Amino acid sequence: MSAPAKAKTIKGETGDWEIVIGMEVHAQVLSESKLFSGASTRFGADPNSQVSFVDAGFPGMLPVINEKCVEQAVRTGLGLKAQINMSSIFDRKNYFYPDLPQGYQISQYKNPIVGEGEVLIDLKDGETIPVGIERLHLEQDAGKSLHDQHPDSSYVDLNRSGIALMEIVTKPHMRSSEEAAAFLKKLRAIVRYLGTCDGNMDEGSMRADVNVSVCKIGGYEEFRRTGSFKTLGTRCEIKNVNSMRFIAQAVEYEARRQVDLIEGGGTVVQETRLFDSRAGETRSMRSKEEAHDYRYFPDPDLLPLELDPAWVEAIRASLPELPDEKKARFMALGLSAYDAAVLVSERETADYFEAMLAAGAEAKAAVNWLNNEYFGRLNKAGLAINDGPVSAKANADIVAMVAEGLISGKIAKDVLDIEWETRTGDPRAAIVEARGMKQVTDTGAIDAAIEAVIAANPDKVEEVKAKPKLAGWFVGQVMKQTGGKANPAAVNAALKVRLNLPDEG
Ligand code: ADP
Ligand code: MG
């Protein structure tokens, strides 16, 4: 079930405050070529090796819209459950910057290609919260200034110039650093499922501007009720934060700063700030007064973008199963909301889990096994799921062998360790049989172990008659005797008979 966002309050000297957050995310469109030119978008190429005359702002060059980029924006809009605007307009946003040779960025201002939508974010306790999407528009990226290549000159690399970006703007619907980080995580998952952005934050494919304000308790509720921003505080925008962890840190720092400022008699001025990840603080970059007047106007070289409804419907029909739908399907298999959310957060992880099911593992047992054993080992080794040494089929076999009573949970961990090293792909045949780890169901061996435990602990034998719960202790001792190889169910049954214990209900 979805519920409205819950406030995480900040204690101040004059009372409690709440945080309000809205984000503007720049996501680089996955496309071979740029938004208005045929130059390549490949990451990591030699500087200025992927620059057309359009990207370099040569006079008289005309932009030509790349259909693939439009399709990716529409696909993303559909994935955000958003309104697709059948007519949108490209504007010129005018400003000077050394890495912007045209002297303007082509963007969408009043008429974006995608309107209002919604993203459900998944919180740690399994709860989901809707975050409103205001809009998504297409725009060009700028080039990159390089200040560290020469002692007294700066260089400009235009490879990035003209690459298509989607700017995704949320409503101010997030209310804690956790929610802000969870939003970006979910958005990243959605675009990766859709194949519209690779979500690679290290390479700058996804970066977020985080708007933060604080208000006294009740201000947000009033905003949601009336739609008026008047009861919200003045916001500051923290530019270009490029990791989930930094987003959380920046929000915490900025909210505290604003509360201290207001309570100290100051006022928050609307400004752009930078997050210094090393110092863990935000710093003023420019205030609203210095803000640019961009003199937006429709780009005369580009016609309004008119979409064909049939084309949009074809894109809708080609959408993959998205994280929320996958999560619902996994929950129907008996998984908790939390477990399902973890599995679907990366498409590869969900696929791996499904491959385990296809190989015969039971859903709940499979997710427990992954959570308790395999994910931890992958994390420790710094490996992504598809780079791990144990196949889905091999993990499914181990889980199935435990379910069949063929090996104990303890042996299963050893089997996993061995499979991790040997990568046989077939732990059932290769390991369990070969190393004699097959679980002992042979009642002779179990009986011998039981007799040994009884002989060594006459006092406990007396005790268990009055306290049948103590049977668990005996099971543990017998398991120890057999080196963990005994079948716990068989041990239980044999002990019950031998110690003459009642059947519990
Ligand atoms: P601008 O046009 O100046 O960029 P927008 O109205 O587009 O301003 O808002 C930009 C971002 O700031 C959006 O993500 C929005 O949700 C967020 N935002 C607006 N007001 C607030 C506020 N009071 N507190 C936090 N975030 C806000
Ligand atoms: Mg804005």
XYZ file of C-alpha atoms and ligand atoms in Angstrom:
533
model
C 0.000 0.000 0.000
C 1.199 3.498 -0.637
C 0.999 6.202 1.979
C 1.900 9.882 1.966
C 5.495 10.661 2.878
C 6.285 10.640 6.556
C 8.232 13.538 7.991
C 11.512 12.976 9.783
C 11.618 15.898 12.126
C 14.646 17.929 13.145
C 14.797 19.162 16.702
C 15.419 22.885 16.947
C 15.575 25.288 19.869
C 12.202 26.771 18.935
C 10.496 23.459 18.230
C 10.404 20.729 15.614
C 11.043 21.287 11.916
C 10.413 19.162 8.891
C 12.445 18.775 5.707
C 11.006 19.117 2.202
C 12.938 17.920 -0.832
C 12.423 18.110 -4.603
C 14.931 16.850 -7.178
C 16.000 17.643 -10.701
C 17.822 14.662 -12.180
C 19.879 14.769 -15.351
C 19.914 11.377 -17.030
C 21.988 10.829 -20.154
C 19.929 9.236 -22.909
C 21.231 5.860 -24.100
C 21.706 6.436 -27.801
C 24.535 5.874 -30.289
C 24.503 9.476 -31.468
C 23.758 12.940 -30.118
C 20.442 14.803 -29.824
C 20.887 16.959 -32.942
C 23.945 15.485 -34.695
C 25.312 12.150 -35.861
C 28.458 12.299 -33.683
C 29.109 9.336 -31.404
C 28.293 9.382 -27.682
C 30.812 6.693 -26.677
C 32.316 7.354 -23.230
C 36.072 7.676 -22.761
C 37.118 8.563 -26.328
C 40.053 10.922 -27.023
C 39.130 14.582 -26.395
C 37.341 16.287 -29.302
C 37.268 13.099 -31.385
C 33.450 12.919 -31.398
C 32.418 16.415 -32.403
C 30.356 17.418 -35.429
C 30.087 20.971 -36.746
C 26.713 21.249 -35.017
C 28.225 20.273 -31.637
C 31.043 22.799 -32.116
C 28.543 25.579 -32.827
C 29.811 26.421 -36.303
C 27.776 29.191 -37.917
C 25.062 28.038 -40.286
C 24.945 24.464 -39.039
C 21.434 23.134 -38.600
C 20.305 20.751 -35.844
C 18.413 17.634 -36.934
C 16.417 15.847 -34.239
C 17.504 12.272 -33.474
C 14.377 10.079 -33.452
C 16.016 7.550 -31.152
C 16.460 10.181 -28.411
C 12.804 11.197 -28.703
C 11.779 7.556 -28.450
C 13.912 7.132 -25.315
C 12.297 10.173 -23.683
C 8.807 8.868 -24.474
C 9.754 5.409 -23.209
C 11.016 6.938 -19.966
C 7.861 9.043 -19.636
C 5.728 5.909 -20.009
C 7.873 4.146 -17.402
C 7.241 7.061 -15.033
C 3.482 6.603 -15.595
C 3.514 10.133 -16.958
C 1.531 12.212 -19.398
C 3.128 12.148 -22.888
C 2.718 15.520 -24.593
C 1.962 14.937 -28.264
C 3.338 18.365 -29.090
C 6.430 19.888 -27.484
C 8.827 22.727 -28.266
C 12.607 23.138 -28.233
C 13.830 26.465 -26.848
C 17.165 28.220 -26.761
C 18.481 28.836 -23.253
C 21.051 31.582 -23.729
C 24.190 31.885 -21.652
C 27.932 32.154 -22.120
C 30.282 29.456 -21.008
C 33.618 28.383 -22.537
C 32.370 24.821 -23.014
C 29.139 25.974 -24.714
C 30.243 26.994 -28.224
C 26.727 27.773 -29.520
C 26.211 30.380 -26.802
C 22.936 28.670 -25.960
C 21.693 25.258 -24.925
C 18.759 23.749 -26.786
C 16.289 22.668 -24.107
C 12.546 22.505 -23.522
C 11.059 25.196 -21.325
C 7.304 25.803 -21.316
C 6.316 22.778 -23.390
C 8.233 19.657 -22.342
C 7.780 16.284 -24.039
C 6.601 14.610 -20.809
C 4.300 16.017 -18.115
C 3.149 14.807 -14.706
C 3.832 11.274 -13.511
C 4.651 9.269 -10.403
C 7.433 7.109 -8.969
C 6.847 4.726 -6.058
C 9.852 4.659 -3.761
C 10.668 1.652 -1.598
C 11.678 2.294 1.997
C 13.629 0.000 4.321
C 10.602 -1.177 6.284
C 8.943 -2.393 3.068
C 6.688 0.635 2.855
C 6.203 2.418 -0.482
C 5.658 6.149 -0.962
C 4.566 7.971 -4.126
C 6.713 10.867 -5.357
C 5.114 13.126 -7.953
C 6.959 13.821 -11.198
C 6.506 17.365 -12.466
C 7.943 16.912 -15.955
C 10.644 15.390 -18.125
C 12.273 17.394 -20.884
C 14.996 16.810 -23.452
C 18.064 19.020 -23.645
C 21.657 19.084 -24.889
C 24.624 18.506 -22.629
C 27.492 21.021 -22.704
C 31.197 20.287 -23.273
C 33.740 19.926 -20.519
C 36.443 22.350 -19.395
C 39.729 20.694 -18.397
C 41.711 22.746 -15.924
C 44.396 20.243 -15.008
C 46.098 19.590 -18.351
C 48.324 22.659 -18.648
C 49.909 24.981 -16.027
C 48.372 28.204 -17.353
C 45.661 27.279 -19.845
C 42.345 25.496 -19.693
C 41.315 23.101 -22.424
C 37.851 22.312 -23.697
C 36.644 18.832 -24.673
C 33.469 18.934 -26.777
C 32.824 15.174 -26.899
C 29.929 15.629 -24.490
C 28.603 18.703 -26.277
C 25.213 17.940 -27.773
C 24.642 14.581 -26.078
C 20.949 14.137 -25.188
C 19.959 14.527 -21.559
C 16.589 13.954 -19.951
C 15.945 16.367 -17.116
C 13.472 14.760 -14.754
C 11.920 17.149 -12.217
C 10.040 15.909 -9.145
C 7.473 17.680 -7.058
C 8.678 18.563 -3.546
C 7.331 15.276 -2.179
C 10.327 13.851 -0.326
C 10.796 14.455 3.364
C 14.013 12.845 4.527
C 17.478 12.018 3.261
C 16.450 8.346 3.088
C 13.534 9.183 0.806
C 15.722 11.334 -1.441
C 18.264 8.543 -1.816
C 15.488 5.963 -2.289
C 13.964 8.106 -5.043
C 17.187 8.289 -7.013
C 17.726 4.568 -6.531
C 14.269 3.791 -7.862
C 14.536 6.209 -10.774
C 17.874 4.665 -11.687
C 16.329 1.180 -11.582
C 13.450 2.265 -13.818
C 15.627 3.843 -16.533
C 17.951 0.851 -16.456
C 15.028 -1.569 -16.854
C 13.781 0.592 -19.727
C 17.235 0.775 -21.312
C 16.946 4.548 -21.667
C 19.935 5.506 -19.462
C 22.777 3.335 -18.178
C 22.492 4.964 -14.735
C 26.270 5.025 -14.407
C 26.751 7.705 -11.756
C 30.550 7.436 -11.750
C 30.677 8.399 -15.411
C 28.178 11.217 -14.854
C 25.338 9.513 -16.747
C 23.062 10.407 -13.867
C 23.424 13.403 -11.566
C 20.974 15.135 -9.275
C 20.273 18.704 -8.209
C 18.686 18.455 -4.777
C 16.329 21.212 -3.567
C 15.990 21.380 0.205
C 13.841 23.558 2.455
C 12.665 23.361 6.055
C 9.391 24.429 7.642
C 7.643 24.169 10.961
C 5.537 21.039 11.498
C 2.300 21.260 9.541
C 3.638 23.410 6.720
C 3.996 20.469 4.381
C 0.533 19.065 5.134
C -0.882 22.485 4.358
C 1.058 22.590 1.068
C -0.324 19.175 0.080
C -3.844 20.259 1.010
C -3.858 23.629 -0.741
C -1.167 23.220 -3.400
C 0.233 26.562 -2.318
C 4.001 26.775 -1.762
C 3.498 29.597 0.784
C 3.646 27.291 3.795
C 6.955 25.757 2.652
C 10.314 27.301 3.491
C 12.651 28.942 0.987
C 14.677 26.296 -0.799
C 18.341 25.973 -1.642
C 19.447 23.904 -4.608
C 22.471 21.655 -4.182
C 23.982 21.114 -7.629
C 25.272 17.952 -9.253
C 25.315 15.412 -6.470
C 26.469 12.146 -7.957
C 25.912 9.370 -5.424
C 23.101 8.145 -3.168
C 25.349 8.510 -0.136
C 26.250 12.105 -0.971
C 22.589 12.968 -1.497
C 21.761 11.742 1.987
C 24.719 13.599 3.513
C 23.982 16.822 1.619
C 20.311 16.829 2.694
C 21.159 16.216 6.353
C 23.771 18.956 6.398
C 21.688 21.484 4.478
C 18.512 21.005 6.539
C 20.420 21.422 9.785
C 22.160 24.526 8.402
C 18.817 26.103 7.475
C 17.238 25.376 10.871
C 20.250 26.844 12.717
C 20.231 29.858 10.403
C 16.536 30.624 10.916
C 16.645 30.032 14.656
C 19.688 32.306 14.883
C 17.582 35.116 13.441
C 18.699 34.789 9.816
C 16.717 34.028 6.681
C 17.350 31.399 4.056
C 18.059 32.979 0.673
C 17.227 31.048 -2.433
C 20.589 30.066 -3.880
C 22.584 27.392 -5.601
C 25.011 25.490 -3.391
C 27.718 22.912 -3.938
C 28.218 19.781 -1.852
C 31.813 19.285 -0.778
C 31.938 15.540 -0.215
C 35.305 15.682 1.534
C 34.193 18.251 4.121
C 30.637 16.827 4.186
C 29.119 20.319 3.853
C 27.306 22.522 1.330
C 28.715 25.894 0.234
C 27.142 28.834 -1.542
C 27.826 28.945 -5.284
C 25.562 31.706 -6.536
C 22.483 33.470 -5.202
C 19.189 34.042 -6.959
C 20.120 37.708 -7.605
C 23.115 36.599 -9.637
C 21.017 34.000 -11.408
C 20.966 34.154 -15.183
C 18.251 35.552 -17.297
C 18.319 32.930 -19.985
C 16.080 34.737 -22.464
C 14.394 31.547 -23.551
C 12.773 31.563 -26.983
C 11.679 28.784 -29.342
C 14.613 27.623 -31.481
C 13.830 28.910 -34.983
C 15.835 26.048 -36.532
C 13.549 23.396 -35.069
C 9.867 22.754 -35.709
C 7.564 21.861 -32.813
C 7.943 18.164 -32.083
C 4.673 16.415 -33.037
C 4.293 12.778 -32.004
C 2.243 10.174 -33.844
C -0.162 8.515 -31.354
C 0.322 5.104 -33.006
C 4.092 5.455 -32.578
C 3.674 6.254 -28.874
C 1.347 3.264 -28.457
C 3.912 0.996 -30.135
C 6.503 2.162 -27.593
C 4.029 1.539 -24.773
C 3.432 -1.982 -26.049
C 7.167 -2.682 -26.071
C 7.822 -1.708 -22.443
C 9.432 -4.428 -20.327
C 8.060 -5.550 -16.990
C 9.091 -2.726 -14.630
C 10.343 -2.980 -11.020
C 6.953 -2.353 -9.360
C 5.206 -4.988 -11.452
C 8.006 -7.478 -10.901
C 7.896 -6.760 -7.185
C 4.153 -7.465 -7.065
C 4.709 -10.732 -8.929
C 7.460 -11.777 -6.497
C 5.266 -10.891 -3.520
C 2.571 -13.142 -4.943
C 5.138 -15.973 -4.657
C 5.204 -15.366 -0.904
C 8.112 -12.935 -0.606
C 7.968 -9.970 1.772
C 7.730 -6.468 0.307
C 11.259 -5.795 1.506
C 12.759 -8.942 -0.032
C 10.927 -8.358 -3.301
C 12.111 -4.735 -3.448
C 15.728 -5.776 -2.915
C 15.525 -8.354 -5.704
C 13.965 -6.021 -8.273
C 16.240 -3.053 -7.520
C 18.615 -4.369 -10.174
C 17.233 -6.149 -13.193
C 20.188 -8.558 -13.178
C 19.428 -9.573 -9.585
C 15.779 -10.209 -10.396
C 16.813 -12.257 -13.447
C 19.230 -14.304 -11.335
C 16.494 -15.036 -8.792
C 14.120 -16.078 -11.564
C 16.802 -18.347 -13.016
C 17.039 -20.026 -9.606
C 13.272 -20.585 -9.599
C 13.436 -22.012 -13.113
C 16.165 -24.402 -11.896
C 13.829 -25.753 -9.229
C 14.467 -23.650 -6.120
C 11.511 -22.624 -3.961
C 10.995 -18.835 -3.910
C 11.208 -18.080 -0.189
C 14.132 -20.477 0.336
C 15.936 -18.976 -2.653
C 15.608 -15.371 -1.456
C 16.695 -16.308 2.070
C 19.694 -18.115 0.690
C 20.655 -15.142 -1.468
C 20.153 -12.636 1.369
C 21.844 -14.657 4.085
C 24.681 -16.220 2.121
C 25.312 -15.324 -1.472
C 24.813 -11.532 -1.571
C 27.138 -11.131 1.426
C 29.886 -13.116 -0.291
C 29.447 -11.085 -3.484
C 29.586 -7.816 -1.532
C 32.703 -8.847 0.281
C 34.389 -9.716 -3.006
C 33.105 -6.505 -4.619
C 31.387 -8.482 -7.380
C 28.199 -7.719 -9.294
C 25.714 -10.571 -9.483
C 26.592 -11.434 -13.072
C 30.306 -11.528 -12.249
C 29.895 -13.900 -9.310
C 31.435 -17.372 -9.547
C 28.330 -19.381 -8.627
C 25.649 -19.850 -11.265
C 21.949 -19.475 -10.513
C 21.542 -23.163 -11.287
C 24.279 -24.104 -8.791
C 22.730 -21.973 -6.036
C 19.317 -23.428 -6.887
C 20.772 -26.943 -6.534
C 22.173 -26.162 -3.103
C 18.835 -24.704 -1.940
C 16.983 -27.697 -3.371
C 19.314 -30.180 -1.682
C 18.580 -28.551 1.680
C 14.840 -28.681 0.964
C 15.124 -32.370 0.077
C 16.903 -33.040 3.365
C 19.928 -34.227 1.431
C 22.255 -31.789 3.163
C 21.892 -29.632 6.264
C 21.917 -25.845 6.208
C 25.394 -25.937 7.719
C 26.798 -28.203 5.022
C 25.077 -26.043 2.419
C 27.301 -23.132 3.396
C 30.389 -25.299 2.981
C 29.112 -26.462 -0.383
C 28.673 -22.840 -1.417
C 32.224 -22.010 -0.319
C 33.586 -24.927 -2.308
C 31.504 -24.099 -5.370
C 32.725 -20.493 -5.096
C 36.310 -21.812 -5.430
C 35.850 -24.660 -7.877
C 33.046 -23.340 -10.106
C 31.937 -26.837 -11.124
C 28.460 -25.547 -11.925
C 27.076 -28.802 -10.514
C 27.450 -28.914 -6.745
C 24.965 -31.754 -6.471
C 27.080 -34.237 -8.342
C 30.526 -32.817 -7.988
C 30.720 -31.889 -4.348
C 28.209 -33.611 -2.150
C 28.975 -37.092 -3.385
C 32.688 -36.667 -3.936
C 33.482 -35.263 -0.499
C 31.259 -37.611 1.423
C 29.109 -34.785 2.678
C 25.880 -36.520 1.859
C 23.645 -36.072 4.839
C 23.479 -39.009 7.156
C 20.002 -40.466 7.155
C 21.436 -43.857 7.954
C 19.691 -44.542 11.258
C 22.541 -46.744 12.485
C 24.978 -43.836 12.453
C 22.426 -41.510 14.016
C 21.569 -44.015 16.733
C 25.245 -44.440 17.580
C 25.645 -40.686 17.935
C 22.521 -40.486 20.143
C 23.831 -43.233 22.418
C 27.147 -41.432 22.766
C 25.431 -38.175 23.725
C 23.129 -39.910 26.231
C 26.021 -41.784 27.839
C 27.987 -38.573 28.282
C 25.060 -36.551 29.724
C 22.998 -38.600 32.211
C 21.947 -35.416 34.057
C 20.396 -33.940 30.906
C 18.545 -37.191 30.269
C 16.882 -36.771 33.652
C 16.115 -33.124 32.987
C 14.531 -33.617 29.577
C 11.786 -35.771 31.093
C 10.455 -32.732 32.949
C 11.459 -30.217 30.290
C 10.756 -31.664 26.816
C 12.002 -28.364 25.297
C 15.504 -29.570 26.095
C 15.201 -32.001 23.178
C 16.603 -29.208 21.006
C 19.812 -29.340 22.978
C 20.112 -33.082 22.259
C 19.543 -32.500 18.547
C 22.370 -29.967 18.596
C 24.713 -32.395 20.350
C 23.950 -35.203 17.911
C 24.470 -32.880 14.962
C 27.847 -31.970 16.436
C 28.733 -35.632 16.866
C 28.042 -36.268 13.191
C 29.956 -33.214 12.036
C 26.742 -31.546 10.933
C 26.072 -34.311 8.416
C 23.016 -35.822 10.110
C 19.561 -35.086 8.788
C 17.977 -32.959 11.543
C 14.506 -34.402 10.915
C 15.808 -37.947 11.282
C 17.701 -37.026 14.459
C 14.573 -35.450 15.905
C 12.478 -38.496 15.206
C 15.036 -40.918 16.624
C 15.547 -38.821 19.766
C 11.832 -38.667 20.421
C 11.606 -42.427 20.437
C 14.800 -42.974 22.419
C 14.010 -40.381 25.114
C 10.326 -41.214 25.133
C 9.262 -37.635 24.525
C 5.679 -36.523 23.824
C 4.758 -35.206 20.369
C 4.217 -31.504 20.539
C 1.213 -30.181 18.598
P 12.802 26.555 -10.969
O 11.899 26.759 -12.136
O 13.282 27.767 -10.326
O 13.875 25.553 -11.246
P 10.881 24.723 -9.963
O 9.563 25.183 -9.480
O 10.994 24.092 -11.289
O 11.893 25.924 -9.847
O 11.429 23.723 -8.895
C 12.645 23.124 -9.032
C 12.722 21.982 -8.028
O 12.639 22.484 -6.717
C 11.612 20.974 -8.165
O 12.157 19.679 -8.013
C 10.700 21.301 -7.002
O 10.033 20.153 -6.521
C 11.670 21.784 -5.970
N 11.079 22.705 -4.990
C 10.294 23.779 -5.239
N 9.976 24.399 -4.093
C 10.570 23.709 -3.088
C 10.636 23.866 -1.664
N 10.023 24.863 -1.026
N 11.347 22.963 -0.966
C 11.995 21.966 -1.567
N 11.972 21.777 -2.883
C 11.283 22.636 -3.646
Mg 14.580 24.046 -12.548
